[in-house]
């Protein structure tokens, strides 16, 4: 018997975890289906790229999501918690070339391996909804969405200046250029003129901006990043005639009240009128060389990076339409062609950047807005004056305040047909063409007779060729594969050429969350009935690095799918949690830094539940998690202590009945109270801010109280009912964090019962109340004594007790008491 008890008390995590993982898989425990009688809850973590192995960042991200999913099931919600693979992309091509294999083989092998890793973490996914974006059964519907967007005019083709990554051999969207380098390989990006396909995301700019106000469940930081990226500006657009030419320079300004103070014009190095401006200029070659250098340097720095102001005079002038002033035109390194018109009216008296440029190149400074209580003198100004004020030297607008003048000047420009009000956005249309093999083919055909034609929906999907032509690499781009692009025109039946660009991989991740609602639906991209039930996602979880790219594109796609009739929602994600990074040795874990901890090693040594528990306990989810090996060992010891306790007290737990509060002794009341206080605390920690670390801490405190009271011979003995209540509570509260462990212990004390079938415990407010409180007594704000008082004491009685306390009287020392401040159930401060 003793040997059997010793064996049962051993925490064999490998046996336990394998048992429960098989049980959940065989019984489809977490399969989701619509149920009109239940409130739905859709929790989703950003799906991974199948790189080959999960890392600790994955463990943390997916553990957070799994706790939410399991908790919501206990609360009675119908939970959807799916998983899939963002499986197109350049890394697969590079790995395939390196290993002389096909990217599909490499990708699916990685998916198989990583799926097994995720299952070993005990994540409660509905694996029957699994998707892989590289599967033609997925991207077929993406191609159909593309064609429907094309039909609606949301997709178009144009030749434009694009961001080209030579290393990756493909075009990048503006959002994918980070500090002048490719987001994927960190190589410097070049500028090229190419033909490509674009999504009209700018048509949705105002909706994307306005609907941010609906996202109260998103972090302010992310909302701010999106607002800044969309970059709405309201102001005046007008034309400055170029002297001696029929051409005009169009400008946009948010400060029309300063337009009488323009002393020069700045244009971008890529401005299309630069060649016109340089005609008959003997220094034209010098200016062109400067412009070429500036274009190159811009690609090597971020938008936020502050380069020294540089410029060069083009030799030409333009005319201010408001006062007739002739002002010189400069090429300047701080003007962006992609924002506004690529030409900026320069008002050095009221713009610091222009001020610095004017000082450097000895250009005039003309104040035209006098701030309240000050008189500006160009000769003595040391910096630009930016605040609004009263206009001076501004013709008929002199004497007006800035805000009134802005509107009056815009109205004047409109009346004289020299300008008009204008709203501009920093956001640019999304270029989706990529010149790679491993991506979703764009379903268009070019016919010399009929022009560009869409592939008929009945012929979808347009699939990637799995074979190779002659001696080509399996990753050869589609434009090198005659067998792929040689086709017939769907309109005239003549010879035609397929589009050989593939879609940006961010297209796949912009709607995958919607496909999860009906991943096996074969009639259209989405089953509207299923989508209407499950969407939007109630809780989305992922890194803040996706604040602009993925999250903005997903919001855009949701609005497009709504307009195409597939969805009834405006926004995809009701709540967003951006979890922190996993840090080791002061830096984010990465192979390049040599500080990676392999989750598989942790699971092998300590088990999945310990690994999950540490990732949840070490820090709040929104903060960075500092790796600590001792922390892992501590979590492992904690689970072992609970395991031994349950094994030792199995009989009492099994036989325990319902707690009768009226008949409890002192020790039982203490444990009963702590149990209900813990339920209240843990529930609040999860509901309010997902602070699982403090929730786990609360369970640890409950266990320590339980352990202490059962082993304290000085206290009255605990009855089996309160022990059972404490253990049952502890197991359910811990179950979302350590599901295998708690499932096993639950069945060990509740025969033929599953913890997954239980409901989240409710606390009894009366039971959670303290019998006594410790009240601090202060004299002149300094702690002088403490009182143990009944928890229901009123303020008047408390004040009376404080004024009679010997410790307090010693420091009052007969002095007159001016007032007594009672902070309910906390302290009494006596002021003398």
PDB file of C-alpha atoms in Angstrom, residues 300-458:
ATOM      1  CA  UNK A 300      18.404  54.138 -46.538  1.00  0.00           C
ATOM      2  CA  UNK A 301      16.694  56.048 -43.744  1.00  0.00           C
ATOM      3  CA  UNK A 302      13.376  55.844 -41.953  1.00  0.00           C
ATOM      4  CA  UNK A 303      10.693  58.501 -42.197  1.00  0.00           C
ATOM      5  CA  UNK A 304      11.476  59.486 -38.621  1.00  0.00           C
ATOM      6  CA  UNK A 305      15.207  59.805 -39.161  1.00  0.00           C
ATOM      7  CA  UNK A 306      16.299  63.431 -39.172  1.00  0.00           C
ATOM      8  CA  UNK A 307      18.875  63.962 -41.929  1.00  0.00           C
ATOM      9  CA  UNK A 308      20.641  67.319 -42.203  1.00  0.00           C
ATOM     10  CA  UNK A 309      18.646  69.725 -44.363  1.00  0.00           C
ATOM     11  CA  UNK A 310      20.095  69.881 -47.871  1.00  0.00           C
ATOM     12  CA  UNK A 311      18.961  71.502 -51.100  1.00  0.00           C
ATOM     13  CA  UNK A 312      20.038  72.885 -54.467  1.00  0.00           C
ATOM     14  CA  UNK A 313      18.594  75.747 -56.518  1.00  0.00           C
ATOM     15  CA  UNK A 314      17.001  74.632 -59.787  1.00  0.00           C
ATOM     16  CA  UNK A 315      17.611  78.001 -61.445  1.00  0.00           C
ATOM     17  CA  UNK A 316      13.877  78.618 -61.819  1.00  0.00           C
ATOM     18  CA  UNK A 317      11.225  80.634 -59.981  1.00  0.00           C
ATOM     19  CA  UNK A 318       7.515  80.261 -59.344  1.00  0.00           C
ATOM     20  CA  UNK A 319       4.881  82.919 -58.625  1.00  0.00           C
ATOM     21  CA  UNK A 320       2.862  83.090 -55.404  1.00  0.00           C
ATOM     22  CA  UNK A 321      -0.742  83.485 -56.660  1.00  0.00           C
ATOM     23  CA  UNK A 322      -1.758  85.466 -53.566  1.00  0.00           C
ATOM     24  CA  UNK A 323       0.782  88.309 -53.673  1.00  0.00           C
ATOM     25  CA  UNK A 324       2.685  87.869 -56.943  1.00  0.00           C
ATOM     26  CA  UNK A 325       6.006  87.262 -55.189  1.00  0.00           C
ATOM     27  CA  UNK A 326       8.628  85.496 -57.316  1.00  0.00           C
ATOM     28  CA  UNK A 327      10.211  82.736 -55.172  1.00  0.00           C
ATOM     29  CA  UNK A 328      13.122  80.387 -56.038  1.00  0.00           C
ATOM     30  CA  UNK A 329      12.493  76.655 -56.482  1.00  0.00           C
ATOM     31  CA  UNK A 330      14.850  74.271 -54.652  1.00  0.00           C
ATOM     32  CA  UNK A 331      15.215  70.505 -54.695  1.00  0.00           C
ATOM     33  CA  UNK A 332      15.247  69.597 -50.977  1.00  0.00           C
ATOM     34  CA  UNK A 333      16.014  66.319 -49.259  1.00  0.00           C
ATOM     35  CA  UNK A 334      13.167  66.621 -46.740  1.00  0.00           C
ATOM     36  CA  UNK A 335      10.289  66.703 -49.260  1.00  0.00           C
ATOM     37  CA  UNK A 336       8.560  63.363 -49.882  1.00  0.00           C
ATOM     38  CA  UNK A 337       7.084  62.638 -53.298  1.00  0.00           C
ATOM     39  CA  UNK A 338       4.730  60.094 -51.773  1.00  0.00           C
ATOM     40  CA  UNK A 339       3.055  62.584 -49.431  1.00  0.00           C
ATOM     41  CA  UNK A 340       1.010  65.554 -50.584  1.00  0.00           C
ATOM     42  CA  UNK A 341       2.012  66.827 -54.036  1.00  0.00           C
ATOM     43  CA  UNK A 342       5.788  66.475 -53.782  1.00  0.00           C
ATOM     44  CA  UNK A 343       6.129  70.286 -53.636  1.00  0.00           C
ATOM     45  CA  UNK A 344       6.073  72.310 -50.414  1.00  0.00           C
ATOM     46  CA  UNK A 345       5.635  76.061 -50.031  1.00  0.00           C
ATOM     47  CA  UNK A 346       8.374  77.135 -47.639  1.00  0.00           C
ATOM     48  CA  UNK A 347       7.522  79.606 -44.881  1.00  0.00           C
ATOM     49  CA  UNK A 348      10.704  79.822 -42.783  1.00  0.00           C
ATOM     50  CA  UNK A 349       9.221  82.269 -40.264  1.00  0.00           C
ATOM     51  CA  UNK A 350       6.619  79.691 -39.223  1.00  0.00           C
ATOM     52  CA  UNK A 351       8.110  76.258 -39.927  1.00  0.00           C
ATOM     53  CA  UNK A 352      11.269  75.098 -38.155  1.00  0.00           C
ATOM     54  CA  UNK A 353      12.463  72.872 -40.993  1.00  0.00           C
ATOM     55  CA  UNK A 354      12.073  75.741 -43.479  1.00  0.00           C
ATOM     56  CA  UNK A 355      13.727  78.106 -40.980  1.00  0.00           C
ATOM     57  CA  UNK A 356      16.834  75.937 -40.750  1.00  0.00           C
ATOM     58  CA  UNK A 357      16.988  75.597 -44.534  1.00  0.00           C
ATOM     59  CA  UNK A 358      16.595  79.366 -45.049  1.00  0.00           C
ATOM     60  CA  UNK A 359      19.367  80.116 -42.557  1.00  0.00           C
ATOM     61  CA  UNK A 360      21.679  77.608 -44.250  1.00  0.00           C
ATOM     62  CA  UNK A 361      21.114  79.008 -47.752  1.00  0.00           C
ATOM     63  CA  UNK A 362      20.647  82.695 -46.792  1.00  0.00           C
ATOM     64  CA  UNK A 363      17.028  82.852 -47.953  1.00  0.00           C
ATOM     65  CA  UNK A 364      14.541  85.534 -46.789  1.00  0.00           C
ATOM     66  CA  UNK A 365      12.442  85.058 -43.641  1.00  0.00           C
ATOM     67  CA  UNK A 366       9.117  86.920 -43.611  1.00  0.00           C
ATOM     68  CA  UNK A 367       6.894  86.739 -40.489  1.00  0.00           C
ATOM     69  CA  UNK A 368       3.195  86.945 -41.348  1.00  0.00           C
ATOM     70  CA  UNK A 369       1.598  85.621 -38.134  1.00  0.00           C
ATOM     71  CA  UNK A 370       2.281  87.515 -34.911  1.00  0.00           C
ATOM     72  CA  UNK A 371       1.717  85.351 -31.825  1.00  0.00           C
ATOM     73  CA  UNK A 372      -0.255  86.836 -28.957  1.00  0.00           C
ATOM     74  CA  UNK A 373       1.856  89.132 -26.809  1.00  0.00           C
ATOM     75  CA  UNK A 374       4.874  89.124 -29.135  1.00  0.00           C
ATOM     76  CA  UNK A 375       6.197  90.985 -32.165  1.00  0.00           C
ATOM     77  CA  UNK A 376       8.356  88.933 -34.506  1.00  0.00           C
ATOM     78  CA  UNK A 377      11.417  90.459 -36.164  1.00  0.00           C
ATOM     79  CA  UNK A 378      13.059  88.345 -38.856  1.00  0.00           C
ATOM     80  CA  UNK A 379      16.454  89.794 -38.016  1.00  0.00           C
ATOM     81  CA  UNK A 380      16.346  88.558 -34.417  1.00  0.00           C
ATOM     82  CA  UNK A 381      14.421  85.295 -34.770  1.00  0.00           C
ATOM     83  CA  UNK A 382      16.378  82.271 -33.535  1.00  0.00           C
ATOM     84  CA  UNK A 383      13.709  79.731 -34.419  1.00  0.00           C
ATOM     85  CA  UNK A 384      10.424  79.524 -36.283  1.00  0.00           C
ATOM     86  CA  UNK A 385       7.234  80.736 -34.612  1.00  0.00           C
ATOM     87  CA  UNK A 386       4.724  77.927 -35.028  1.00  0.00           C
ATOM     88  CA  UNK A 387       1.725  78.950 -32.857  1.00  0.00           C
ATOM     89  CA  UNK A 388      -1.315  80.659 -34.370  1.00  0.00           C
ATOM     90  CA  UNK A 389      -1.828  84.371 -33.932  1.00  0.00           C
ATOM     91  CA  UNK A 390      -2.838  87.496 -35.826  1.00  0.00           C
ATOM     92  CA  UNK A 391      -1.968  87.922 -39.514  1.00  0.00           C
ATOM     93  CA  UNK A 392       0.300  90.775 -40.660  1.00  0.00           C
ATOM     94  CA  UNK A 393       1.579  91.605 -44.140  1.00  0.00           C
ATOM     95  CA  UNK A 394      -1.155  89.434 -45.593  1.00  0.00           C
ATOM     96  CA  UNK A 395      -3.129  91.807 -47.802  1.00  0.00           C
ATOM     97  CA  UNK A 396      -6.833  91.952 -47.044  1.00  0.00           C
ATOM     98  CA  UNK A 397      -6.427  89.160 -44.479  1.00  0.00           C
ATOM     99  CA  UNK A 398      -4.183  91.269 -42.214  1.00  0.00           C
ATOM    100  CA  UNK A 399      -5.630  91.537 -38.723  1.00  0.00           C
ATOM    101  CA  UNK A 400      -7.527  88.231 -38.831  1.00  0.00           C
ATOM    102  CA  UNK A 401      -6.733  85.449 -36.401  1.00  0.00           C
ATOM    103  CA  UNK A 402      -5.135  82.336 -37.859  1.00  0.00           C
ATOM    104  CA  UNK A 403      -8.157  80.039 -37.715  1.00  0.00           C
ATOM    105  CA  UNK A 404     -10.502  82.535 -39.365  1.00  0.00           C
ATOM    106  CA  UNK A 405      -7.843  83.424 -41.919  1.00  0.00           C
ATOM    107  CA  UNK A 406      -7.381  79.782 -42.958  1.00  0.00           C
ATOM    108  CA  UNK A 407     -11.014  79.494 -43.973  1.00  0.00           C
ATOM    109  CA  UNK A 408     -11.104  82.970 -45.555  1.00  0.00           C
ATOM    110  CA  UNK A 409      -7.989  82.289 -47.645  1.00  0.00           C
ATOM    111  CA  UNK A 410      -9.375  78.940 -48.853  1.00  0.00           C
ATOM    112  CA  UNK A 411     -12.660  80.643 -49.798  1.00  0.00           C
ATOM    113  CA  UNK A 412     -10.723  83.385 -51.644  1.00  0.00           C
ATOM    114  CA  UNK A 413      -8.677  80.783 -53.547  1.00  0.00           C
ATOM    115  CA  UNK A 414     -11.835  78.957 -54.558  1.00  0.00           C
ATOM    116  CA  UNK A 415     -13.520  82.187 -55.679  1.00  0.00           C
ATOM    117  CA  UNK A 416     -10.497  83.209 -57.785  1.00  0.00           C
ATOM    118  CA  UNK A 417     -10.093  79.613 -59.112  1.00  0.00           C
ATOM    119  CA  UNK A 418      -6.498  79.457 -57.902  1.00  0.00           C
ATOM    120  CA  UNK A 419      -7.079  76.741 -55.315  1.00  0.00           C
ATOM    121  CA  UNK A 420      -9.554  74.890 -53.129  1.00  0.00           C
ATOM    122  CA  UNK A 421      -9.902  73.060 -49.833  1.00  0.00           C
ATOM    123  CA  UNK A 422      -8.344  69.622 -49.868  1.00  0.00           C
ATOM    124  CA  UNK A 423      -8.069  66.566 -47.649  1.00  0.00           C
ATOM    125  CA  UNK A 424      -4.953  64.438 -48.102  1.00  0.00           C
ATOM    126  CA  UNK A 425      -3.763  61.188 -46.570  1.00  0.00           C
ATOM    127  CA  UNK A 426      -0.330  59.797 -45.923  1.00  0.00           C
ATOM    128  CA  UNK A 427      -1.763  56.364 -46.754  1.00  0.00           C
ATOM    129  CA  UNK A 428      -1.020  55.114 -50.269  1.00  0.00           C
ATOM    130  CA  UNK A 429      -2.678  52.373 -52.296  1.00  0.00           C
ATOM    131  CA  UNK A 430      -1.402  48.890 -51.487  1.00  0.00           C
ATOM    132  CA  UNK A 431       0.888  47.474 -54.158  1.00  0.00           C
ATOM    133  CA  UNK A 432       0.433  43.701 -54.012  1.00  0.00           C
ATOM    134  CA  UNK A 433       2.508  42.458 -56.981  1.00  0.00           C
ATOM    135  CA  UNK A 434       5.457  40.249 -56.076  1.00  0.00           C
ATOM    136  CA  UNK A 435       7.910  38.704 -58.510  1.00  0.00           C
ATOM    137  CA  UNK A 436       8.341  35.414 -56.683  1.00  0.00           C
ATOM    138  CA  UNK A 437       7.184  31.836 -57.164  1.00  0.00           C
ATOM    139  CA  UNK A 438       5.889  30.895 -53.714  1.00  0.00           C
ATOM    140  CA  UNK A 439       2.749  33.024 -53.518  1.00  0.00           C
ATOM    141  CA  UNK A 440      -0.840  33.048 -54.714  1.00  0.00           C
ATOM    142  CA  UNK A 441      -0.962  33.647 -58.507  1.00  0.00           C
ATOM    143  CA  UNK A 442      -2.828  36.772 -59.604  1.00  0.00           C
ATOM    144  CA  UNK A 443      -5.749  35.494 -61.733  1.00  0.00           C
ATOM    145  CA  UNK A 444      -5.401  37.814 -64.752  1.00  0.00           C
ATOM    146  CA  UNK A 445      -4.486  37.260 -68.396  1.00  0.00           C
ATOM    147  CA  UNK A 446      -2.954  39.648 -70.960  1.00  0.00           C
ATOM    148  CA  UNK A 447      -4.192  39.323 -74.536  1.00  0.00           C
ATOM    149  CA  UNK A 448      -2.662  41.481 -77.269  1.00  0.00           C
ATOM    150  CA  UNK A 449      -6.095  41.795 -78.876  1.00  0.00           C
ATOM    151  CA  UNK A 450      -8.404  42.093 -75.844  1.00  0.00           C
ATOM    152  CA  UNK A 451      -6.030  43.608 -73.312  1.00  0.00           C
ATOM    153  CA  UNK A 452      -6.060  42.594 -69.631  1.00  0.00           C
ATOM    154  CA  UNK A 453      -8.764  40.017 -68.890  1.00  0.00           C
ATOM    155  CA  UNK A 454      -9.822  38.347 -65.612  1.00  0.00           C
ATOM    156  CA  UNK A 455      -9.666  34.576 -65.386  1.00  0.00           C
ATOM    157  CA  UNK A 456     -13.236  33.216 -65.230  1.00  0.00           C
ATOM    158  CA  UNK A 457     -14.217  32.274 -61.684  1.00  0.00           C
ATOM    159  CA  UNK A 458     -15.169  28.808 -62.957  1.00  0.00           C
TER     160      UNK A 458
END
